[in-house]
Amino acid sequence: MDQITLNTRHLHAFTEVGFQVAGGSGAHGAMTALRAIIPIEAYDFVAFDPATGRHRSLVSSGYARIHEEAAEEYARLDPYRRAMVSRVPLAMGSPGTEVWFSRHLAPYGWRAGLTAPLFVDGSRYTGLLHVNSRETFPPQTSTVLIAVSGALAHITDLTRCVIDPLGLPPGFHAMAFERCGRRRAVAGWPASEAIEGEAAMAGLARDFIDSRELSRRGLWLDGTGRWREVRVHRAGVGFNGAIQGAVIAERPCTLPYDLTAREVDVLTRVALGDSNPQIAATLVLSVRTVTTHLEHIFAKLGCDSRTRLTTKVLSEGLCHLDLP
């Protein structure tokens, strides 16, 4: 890789790019900072959506027209696939790209261009960045793009989710869902194999998205017979959280307050407002057995009324999570 002789302008630009991506004005702010050291006349951020396996133009500036099919077509070119391995920006007109450039860029007067593959943390591919000019780029342009590509990759990262600002405690694994059931990874949280393996979780997410709830908690007995604490939060998924969705997170747990599985069943029915006879009928128990279970539950949770018991159950997520 070419060496860059850093000066104050370079250092300021690199810092500003990172700031704009992290909390400023995003793509446009980052590229404004980059233009201080590279004469970029137009740019196009193309996102790779891991949920669909496709590319699409996300944020662009300076182009008279963006062809809808151009992003996916470019990502299929062999030279770009090789550039993903080398992590070196691909120059406009490189062997194997001539037809693409003559179709999508040359007619609009662009004579110089580079396309940089973007990776978060150096390993997870999030998309690509096209930059163009009507004049020749300075020799260090490719090296500068390599230097800032890690920061710019976050702009095209469609796995980012906007979740409850309270966040999640340590130890949770998470997955995001669109209302249609499409799953997405949640940046910053390990994926949950348990949630991914439970088909009913998509229905839970859809039901939650359609509700007016801001969050939901509960206990889930997974297919292997292991109890898990589950939390559901509203989320915006995709670019800038534009798609309404939900984050479902879980971590293994033991039943709290020394509750038994049957007592959790009874607690769940109490939280739904069922009377003792209704609970008995639903769980195929005698009313006397239900009464005995409730006596134990009141003692374990330190409650002296059904109202206080229900409040505690709902606030601490002590009931069964209802999977459709």
GROMACS .gro file of C-alpha atoms in nm:
model
  324
    1MET     CA    1   0.000   0.000   0.000
    2ASP     CA    2   0.123   0.351  -0.078
    3GLN     CA    3   0.244   0.559   0.213
    4ILE     CA    4   0.075   0.884   0.312
    5THR     CA    5   0.276   1.173   0.447
    6LEU     CA    6   0.034   1.300   0.708
    7ASN     CA    7  -0.006   1.668   0.768
    8THR     CA    8  -0.247   1.866   0.984
    9ARG     CA    9  -0.511   1.868   0.708
   10HIS     CA   10  -0.503   1.488   0.681
   11LEU     CA   11  -0.528   1.436   1.056
   12HIS     CA   12  -0.815   1.681   1.087
   13ALA     CA   13  -1.000   1.520   0.795
   14PHE     CA   14  -0.960   1.166   0.932
   15THR     CA   15  -1.083   1.276   1.275
   16GLU     CA   16  -1.379   1.461   1.126
   17VAL     CA   17  -1.478   1.161   0.913
   18GLY     CA   18  -1.494   0.944   1.224
   19PHE     CA   19  -1.692   1.205   1.417
   20GLN     CA   20  -1.945   1.255   1.140
   21VAL     CA   21  -2.004   0.881   1.101
   22ALA     CA   22  -2.037   0.824   1.475
   23GLY     CA   23  -2.264   1.109   1.572
   24GLY     CA   24  -2.264   1.394   1.328
   25SER     CA   25  -2.440   1.424   0.995
   26GLY     CA   26  -2.349   1.078   0.862
   27ALA     CA   27  -2.254   1.018   0.500
   28HIS     CA   28  -2.274   1.376   0.378
   29GLY     CA   29  -2.079   1.511   0.675
   30ALA     CA   30  -1.812   1.244   0.638
   31MET     CA   31  -1.768   1.312   0.268
   32THR     CA   32  -1.753   1.687   0.324
   33ALA     CA   33  -1.461   1.621   0.559
   34LEU     CA   34  -1.296   1.389   0.307
   35ARG     CA   35  -1.330   1.645   0.028
   36ALA     CA   36  -1.092   1.868   0.221
   37ILE     CA   37  -0.807   1.638   0.111
   38ILE     CA   38  -0.950   1.460  -0.198
   39PRO     CA   39  -1.124   1.641  -0.489
   40ILE     CA   40  -1.433   1.418  -0.493
   41GLU     CA   41  -1.714   1.556  -0.710
   42ALA     CA   42  -1.965   1.272  -0.661
   43TYR     CA   43  -2.008   0.971  -0.436
   44ASP     CA   44  -2.248   0.682  -0.388
   45PHE     CA   45  -2.268   0.462  -0.079
   46VAL     CA   46  -2.400   0.118  -0.171
   47ALA     CA   47  -2.527  -0.105   0.111
   48PHE     CA   48  -2.513  -0.482   0.120
   49ASP     CA   49  -2.822  -0.622   0.291
   50PRO     CA   50  -2.731  -0.954   0.459
   51ALA     CA   51  -3.103  -1.030   0.501
   52THR     CA   52  -3.156  -1.041   0.123
   53GLY     CA   53  -2.802  -1.086  -0.012
   54ARG     CA   54  -2.847  -0.787  -0.242
   55HIS     CA   55  -2.689  -0.444  -0.291
   56ARG     CA   56  -2.866  -0.111  -0.329
   57SER     CA   57  -2.771   0.254  -0.352
   58LEU     CA   58  -2.812   0.413  -0.010
   59VAL     CA   59  -2.678   0.769  -0.007
   60SER     CA   60  -2.544   0.958  -0.306
   61SER     CA   61  -2.450   1.308  -0.414
   62GLY     CA   62  -2.335   1.471  -0.737
   63TYR     CA   63  -2.485   1.227  -0.987
   64ALA     CA   64  -2.748   1.328  -1.239
   65ARG     CA   65  -2.894   0.978  -1.219
   66ILE     CA   66  -2.848   0.659  -1.017
   67HIS     CA   67  -2.947   0.345  -1.207
   68GLU     CA   68  -3.144   0.115  -0.978
   69GLU     CA   69  -2.978  -0.200  -1.108
   70ALA     CA   70  -2.625  -0.055  -1.111
   71ALA     CA   71  -2.526  -0.148  -0.756
   72GLU     CA   72  -2.616  -0.516  -0.781
   73GLU     CA   73  -2.464  -0.538  -1.130
   74TYR     CA   74  -2.133  -0.391  -1.013
   75ALA     CA   75  -2.110  -0.620  -0.710
   76ARG     CA   76  -2.128  -0.921  -0.944
   77LEU     CA   77  -1.823  -0.815  -1.147
   78ASP     CA   78  -1.521  -1.043  -1.104
   79PRO     CA   79  -1.278  -0.749  -1.064
   80TYR     CA   80  -1.481  -0.618  -0.770
   81ARG     CA   81  -1.489  -0.961  -0.609
   82ARG     CA   82  -1.112  -0.966  -0.633
   83ALA     CA   83  -1.097  -0.616  -0.485
   84MET     CA   84  -1.294  -0.745  -0.185
   85VAL     CA   85  -1.015  -0.993  -0.120
   86SER     CA   86  -0.732  -0.744  -0.163
   87ARG     CA   87  -0.928  -0.458   0.008
   88VAL     CA   88  -0.776  -0.221  -0.252
   89PRO     CA   89  -1.010   0.029  -0.427
   90LEU     CA   90  -1.084  -0.057  -0.788
   91ALA     CA   91  -1.010   0.213  -1.046
   92MET     CA   92  -1.267   0.323  -1.302
   93GLY     CA   93  -1.211   0.142  -1.629
   94SER     CA   94  -1.006  -0.142  -1.480
   95PRO     CA   95  -1.008  -0.459  -1.693
   96GLY     CA   96  -1.345  -0.624  -1.663
   97THR     CA   97  -1.529  -0.305  -1.559
   98GLU     CA   98  -1.521  -0.114  -1.888
   99VAL     CA   99  -1.875  -0.203  -1.997
  100TRP     CA  100  -2.021  -0.110  -1.659
  101PHE     CA  101  -1.850   0.228  -1.651
  102SER     CA  102  -1.936   0.305  -2.014
  103ARG     CA  103  -2.300   0.235  -1.936
  104HIS     CA  104  -2.347   0.400  -1.598
  105LEU     CA  105  -2.085   0.676  -1.562
  106ALA     CA  106  -1.907   0.777  -1.882
  107PRO     CA  107  -2.222   0.919  -2.047
  108TYR     CA  108  -2.246   1.174  -1.763
  109GLY     CA  109  -1.891   1.307  -1.803
  110TRP     CA  110  -1.710   1.119  -1.529
  111ARG     CA  111  -1.350   1.043  -1.621
  112ALA     CA  112  -1.196   0.929  -1.293
  113GLY     CA  113  -1.338   0.697  -1.031
  114LEU     CA  114  -1.258   0.455  -0.754
  115THR     CA  115  -1.473   0.195  -0.582
  116ALA     CA  116  -1.376   0.089  -0.230
  117PRO     CA  117  -1.509  -0.225  -0.055
  118LEU     CA  118  -1.622  -0.146   0.300
  119PHE     CA  119  -1.569  -0.374   0.600
  120VAL     CA  120  -1.661  -0.315   0.965
  121ASP     CA  121  -1.383  -0.425   1.202
  122GLY     CA  122  -1.187  -0.539   0.899
  123SER     CA  123  -1.397  -0.852   0.850
  124ARG     CA  124  -1.772  -0.794   0.805
  125TYR     CA  125  -1.861  -0.668   0.457
  126THR     CA  126  -2.123  -0.391   0.458
  127GLY     CA  127  -2.112  -0.249   0.105
  128LEU     CA  128  -1.910  -0.026  -0.121
  129LEU     CA  129  -1.832   0.337  -0.194
  130HIS     CA  130  -1.806   0.489  -0.544
  131VAL     CA  131  -1.623   0.822  -0.578
  132ASN     CA  132  -1.595   1.008  -0.907
  133SER     CA  133  -1.441   1.318  -1.060
  134ARG     CA  134  -1.418   1.479  -1.402
  135GLU     CA  135  -1.044   1.522  -1.345
  136THR     CA  136  -0.770   1.275  -1.251
  137PHE     CA  137  -0.751   1.193  -0.880
  138PRO     CA  138  -0.426   1.263  -0.692
  139PRO     CA  139  -0.201   0.953  -0.655
  140GLN     CA  140  -0.273   0.914  -0.281
  141THR     CA  141  -0.652   0.896  -0.324
  142SER     CA  142  -0.671   0.515  -0.311
  143THR     CA  143  -0.455   0.502   0.002
  144VAL     CA  144  -0.666   0.767   0.175
  145LEU     CA  145  -0.985   0.570   0.099
  146ILE     CA  146  -0.828   0.257   0.246
  147ALA     CA  147  -0.739   0.453   0.561
  148VAL     CA  148  -1.095   0.574   0.621
  149SER     CA  149  -1.288   0.277   0.479
  150GLY     CA  150  -1.331   0.118   0.824
  151ALA     CA  151  -1.512   0.425   0.953
  152LEU     CA  152  -1.715   0.473   0.634
  153ALA     CA  153  -1.826   0.107   0.647
  154HIS     CA  154  -2.059   0.192   0.936
  155ILE     CA  155  -2.263   0.413   0.702
  156THR     CA  156  -2.361   0.110   0.492
  157ASP     CA  157  -2.407  -0.125   0.790
  158LEU     CA  158  -2.772  -0.232   0.766
  159THR     CA  159  -2.746  -0.452   1.075
  160ARG     CA  160  -2.751  -0.145   1.298
  161CYS     CA  161  -3.060  -0.130   1.515
  162VAL     CA  162  -3.198   0.151   1.727
  163ILE     CA  163  -3.307  -0.017   2.049
  164ASP     CA  164  -3.433   0.093   2.388
  165PRO     CA  165  -3.181   0.352   2.514
  166LEU     CA  166  -3.166   0.161   2.843
  167GLY     CA  167  -2.997  -0.116   2.648
  168LEU     CA  168  -2.958  -0.474   2.761
  169PRO     CA  169  -2.761  -0.619   3.053
  170PRO     CA  170  -2.455  -0.834   2.975
  171GLY     CA  171  -2.501  -1.192   2.868
  172PHE     CA  172  -2.788  -1.148   2.623
  173HIS     CA  173  -2.791  -1.278   2.266
  174ALA     CA  174  -3.014  -1.090   2.025
  175MET     CA  175  -3.180  -1.085   1.687
  176ALA     CA  176  -3.386  -0.819   1.510
  177PHE     CA  177  -3.702  -0.880   1.308
  178GLU     CA  178  -3.890  -0.681   1.050
  179ARG     CA  179  -4.268  -0.710   1.063
  180CYS     CA  180  -4.259  -0.940   0.758
  181GLY     CA  181  -4.050  -1.188   0.959
  182ARG     CA  182  -3.716  -1.112   0.796
  183ARG     CA  183  -3.434  -1.155   1.047
  184ARG     CA  184  -3.139  -0.921   1.092
  185ALA     CA  185  -2.829  -0.925   1.307
  186VAL     CA  186  -2.797  -0.666   1.582
  187ALA     CA  187  -2.466  -0.481   1.575
  188GLY     CA  188  -2.285  -0.505   1.907
  189TRP     CA  189  -2.472  -0.813   2.031
  190PRO     CA  190  -2.396  -1.180   1.961
  191ALA     CA  191  -2.656  -1.364   1.755
  192SER     CA  192  -2.900  -1.598   1.928
  193GLU     CA  193  -2.909  -1.952   1.789
  194ALA     CA  194  -3.205  -2.025   2.018
  195ILE     CA  195  -3.416  -1.744   1.871
  196GLU     CA  196  -3.305  -1.823   1.517
  197GLY     CA  197  -3.413  -2.185   1.566
  198GLU     CA  198  -3.760  -2.098   1.694
  199ALA     CA  199  -3.996  -2.025   1.403
  200ALA     CA  200  -4.260  -1.875   1.633
  201MET     CA  201  -4.029  -1.585   1.724
  202ALA     CA  202  -4.119  -1.409   1.398
  203GLY     CA  203  -4.483  -1.417   1.504
  204LEU     CA  204  -4.393  -1.281   1.846
  205ALA     CA  205  -4.207  -0.993   1.682
  206ARG     CA  206  -4.498  -0.916   1.451
  207ASP     CA  207  -4.747  -0.922   1.739
  208PHE     CA  208  -4.523  -0.693   1.943
  209ILE     CA  209  -4.468  -0.446   1.656
  210ASP     CA  210  -4.846  -0.422   1.608
  211SER     CA  211  -4.904  -0.361   1.980
  212ARG     CA  212  -4.858  -0.033   2.166
  213GLU     CA  213  -4.602  -0.179   2.402
  214LEU     CA  214  -4.255  -0.026   2.427
  215SER     CA  215  -4.102  -0.343   2.571
  216ARG     CA  216  -4.199  -0.689   2.689
  217ARG     CA  217  -4.035  -0.940   2.923
  218GLY     CA  218  -4.097  -1.303   3.000
  219LEU     CA  219  -3.967  -1.655   3.053
  220TRP     CA  220  -3.929  -1.901   2.769
  221LEU     CA  221  -3.878  -2.275   2.787
  222ASP     CA  222  -3.691  -2.349   2.465
  223GLY     CA  223  -3.704  -2.665   2.258
  224THR     CA  224  -3.420  -2.821   2.455
  225GLY     CA  225  -3.601  -2.776   2.787
  226ARG     CA  226  -3.384  -2.486   2.899
  227TRP     CA  227  -3.533  -2.172   3.056
  228ARG     CA  228  -3.438  -1.838   2.907
  229GLU     CA  229  -3.506  -1.480   3.011
  230VAL     CA  230  -3.645  -1.292   2.710
  231ARG     CA  231  -3.675  -0.920   2.646
  232VAL     CA  232  -3.842  -0.758   2.347
  233HIS     CA  233  -3.781  -0.396   2.247
  234ARG     CA  234  -3.904  -0.175   1.968
  235ALA     CA  235  -3.640  -0.113   1.704
  236GLY     CA  236  -3.579   0.068   1.381
  237VAL     CA  237  -3.385  -0.165   1.151
  238GLY     CA  238  -3.199  -0.098   0.830
  239PHE     CA  239  -3.047   0.236   0.729
  240ASN     CA  240  -3.107   0.497   1.000
  241GLY     CA  241  -3.367   0.266   1.155
  242ALA     CA  242  -3.612   0.337   0.871
  243ILE     CA  243  -3.793   0.001   0.892
  244GLN     CA  244  -4.018  -0.064   1.190
  245GLY     CA  245  -3.905  -0.373   1.374
  246ALA     CA  246  -3.831  -0.541   1.705
  247VAL     CA  247  -3.525  -0.672   1.884
  248ILE     CA  248  -3.570  -0.999   2.072
  249ALA     CA  249  -3.294  -1.084   2.319
  250GLU     CA  250  -3.246  -1.385   2.545
  251ARG     CA  251  -3.006  -1.536   2.795
  252PRO     CA  252  -3.019  -1.868   2.981
  253CYS     CA  253  -3.157  -1.848   3.334
  254THR     CA  254  -3.285  -2.048   3.626
  255LEU     CA  255  -3.639  -1.985   3.747
  256PRO     CA  256  -3.631  -1.694   3.995
  257TYR     CA  257  -3.759  -1.706   4.354
  258ASP     CA  258  -3.723  -2.087   4.353
  259LEU     CA  259  -4.039  -2.108   4.143
  260THR     CA  260  -4.133  -2.437   3.981
  261ALA     CA  261  -4.241  -2.471   3.620
  262ARG     CA  262  -4.601  -2.536   3.731
  263GLU     CA  263  -4.596  -2.225   3.952
  264VAL     CA  264  -4.486  -2.021   3.650
  265ASP     CA  265  -4.788  -2.164   3.464
  266VAL     CA  266  -5.016  -2.051   3.745
  267LEU     CA  267  -4.848  -1.709   3.769
  268THR     CA  268  -4.899  -1.656   3.397
  269ARG     CA  269  -5.273  -1.724   3.424
  270VAL     CA  270  -5.301  -1.492   3.727
  271ALA     CA  271  -5.133  -1.214   3.525
  272LEU     CA  272  -5.394  -1.268   3.254
  273GLY     CA  273  -5.669  -1.208   3.510
  274ASP     CA  274  -5.798  -1.567   3.539
  275SER     CA  275  -5.982  -1.680   3.852
  276ASN     CA  276  -5.881  -1.996   4.036
  277PRO     CA  277  -6.150  -2.208   3.864
  278GLN     CA  278  -6.043  -2.072   3.523
  279ILE     CA  279  -5.679  -2.151   3.598
  280ALA     CA  280  -5.776  -2.502   3.710
  281ALA     CA  281  -5.970  -2.563   3.388
  282THR     CA  282  -5.693  -2.430   3.164
  283LEU     CA  283  -5.412  -2.622   3.334
  284VAL     CA  284  -5.624  -2.933   3.401
  285LEU     CA  285  -5.579  -2.910   3.777
  286SER     CA  286  -5.815  -2.916   4.070
  287VAL     CA  287  -5.911  -2.583   4.225
  288ARG     CA  288  -5.757  -2.702   4.551
  289THR     CA  289  -5.423  -2.767   4.376
  290VAL     CA  290  -5.433  -2.420   4.220
  291THR     CA  291  -5.501  -2.270   4.563
  292THR     CA  292  -5.204  -2.458   4.710
  293HIS     CA  293  -4.978  -2.337   4.429
  294LEU     CA  294  -5.088  -1.978   4.490
  295GLU     CA  295  -5.016  -2.006   4.862
  296HIS     CA  296  -4.659  -2.111   4.779
  297ILE     CA  297  -4.627  -1.836   4.517
  298PHE     CA  298  -4.747  -1.562   4.755
  299ALA     CA  299  -4.492  -1.675   5.012
  300LYS     CA  300  -4.202  -1.696   4.766
  301LEU     CA  301  -4.269  -1.356   4.608
  302GLY     CA  302  -4.368  -1.180   4.931
  303CYS     CA  303  -4.706  -1.063   4.801
  304ASP     CA  304  -5.033  -1.049   4.990
  305SER     CA  305  -5.281  -0.988   4.707
  306ARG     CA  306  -5.342  -1.086   4.346
  307THR     CA  307  -5.303  -0.722   4.244
  308ARG     CA  308  -4.956  -0.692   4.392
  309LEU     CA  309  -4.865  -1.033   4.257
  310THR     CA  310  -4.972  -0.936   3.904
  311THR     CA  311  -4.779  -0.609   3.922
  312LYS     CA  312  -4.461  -0.790   4.030
  313VAL     CA  313  -4.500  -1.063   3.769
  314LEU     CA  314  -4.541  -0.816   3.482
  315SER     CA  315  -4.268  -0.576   3.594
  316GLU     CA  316  -4.011  -0.853   3.644
  317GLY     CA  317  -4.114  -1.072   3.350
  318LEU     CA  318  -4.196  -1.378   3.561
  319CYS     CA  319  -4.463  -1.523   3.336
  320HIS     CA  320  -4.443  -1.740   3.026
  321LEU     CA  321  -4.367  -1.551   2.709
  322ASP     CA  322  -4.661  -1.606   2.479
  323LEU     CA  323  -4.538  -1.741   2.145
  324PRO     CA  324  -4.801  -1.742   1.867
   0.00000   0.00000   0.00000
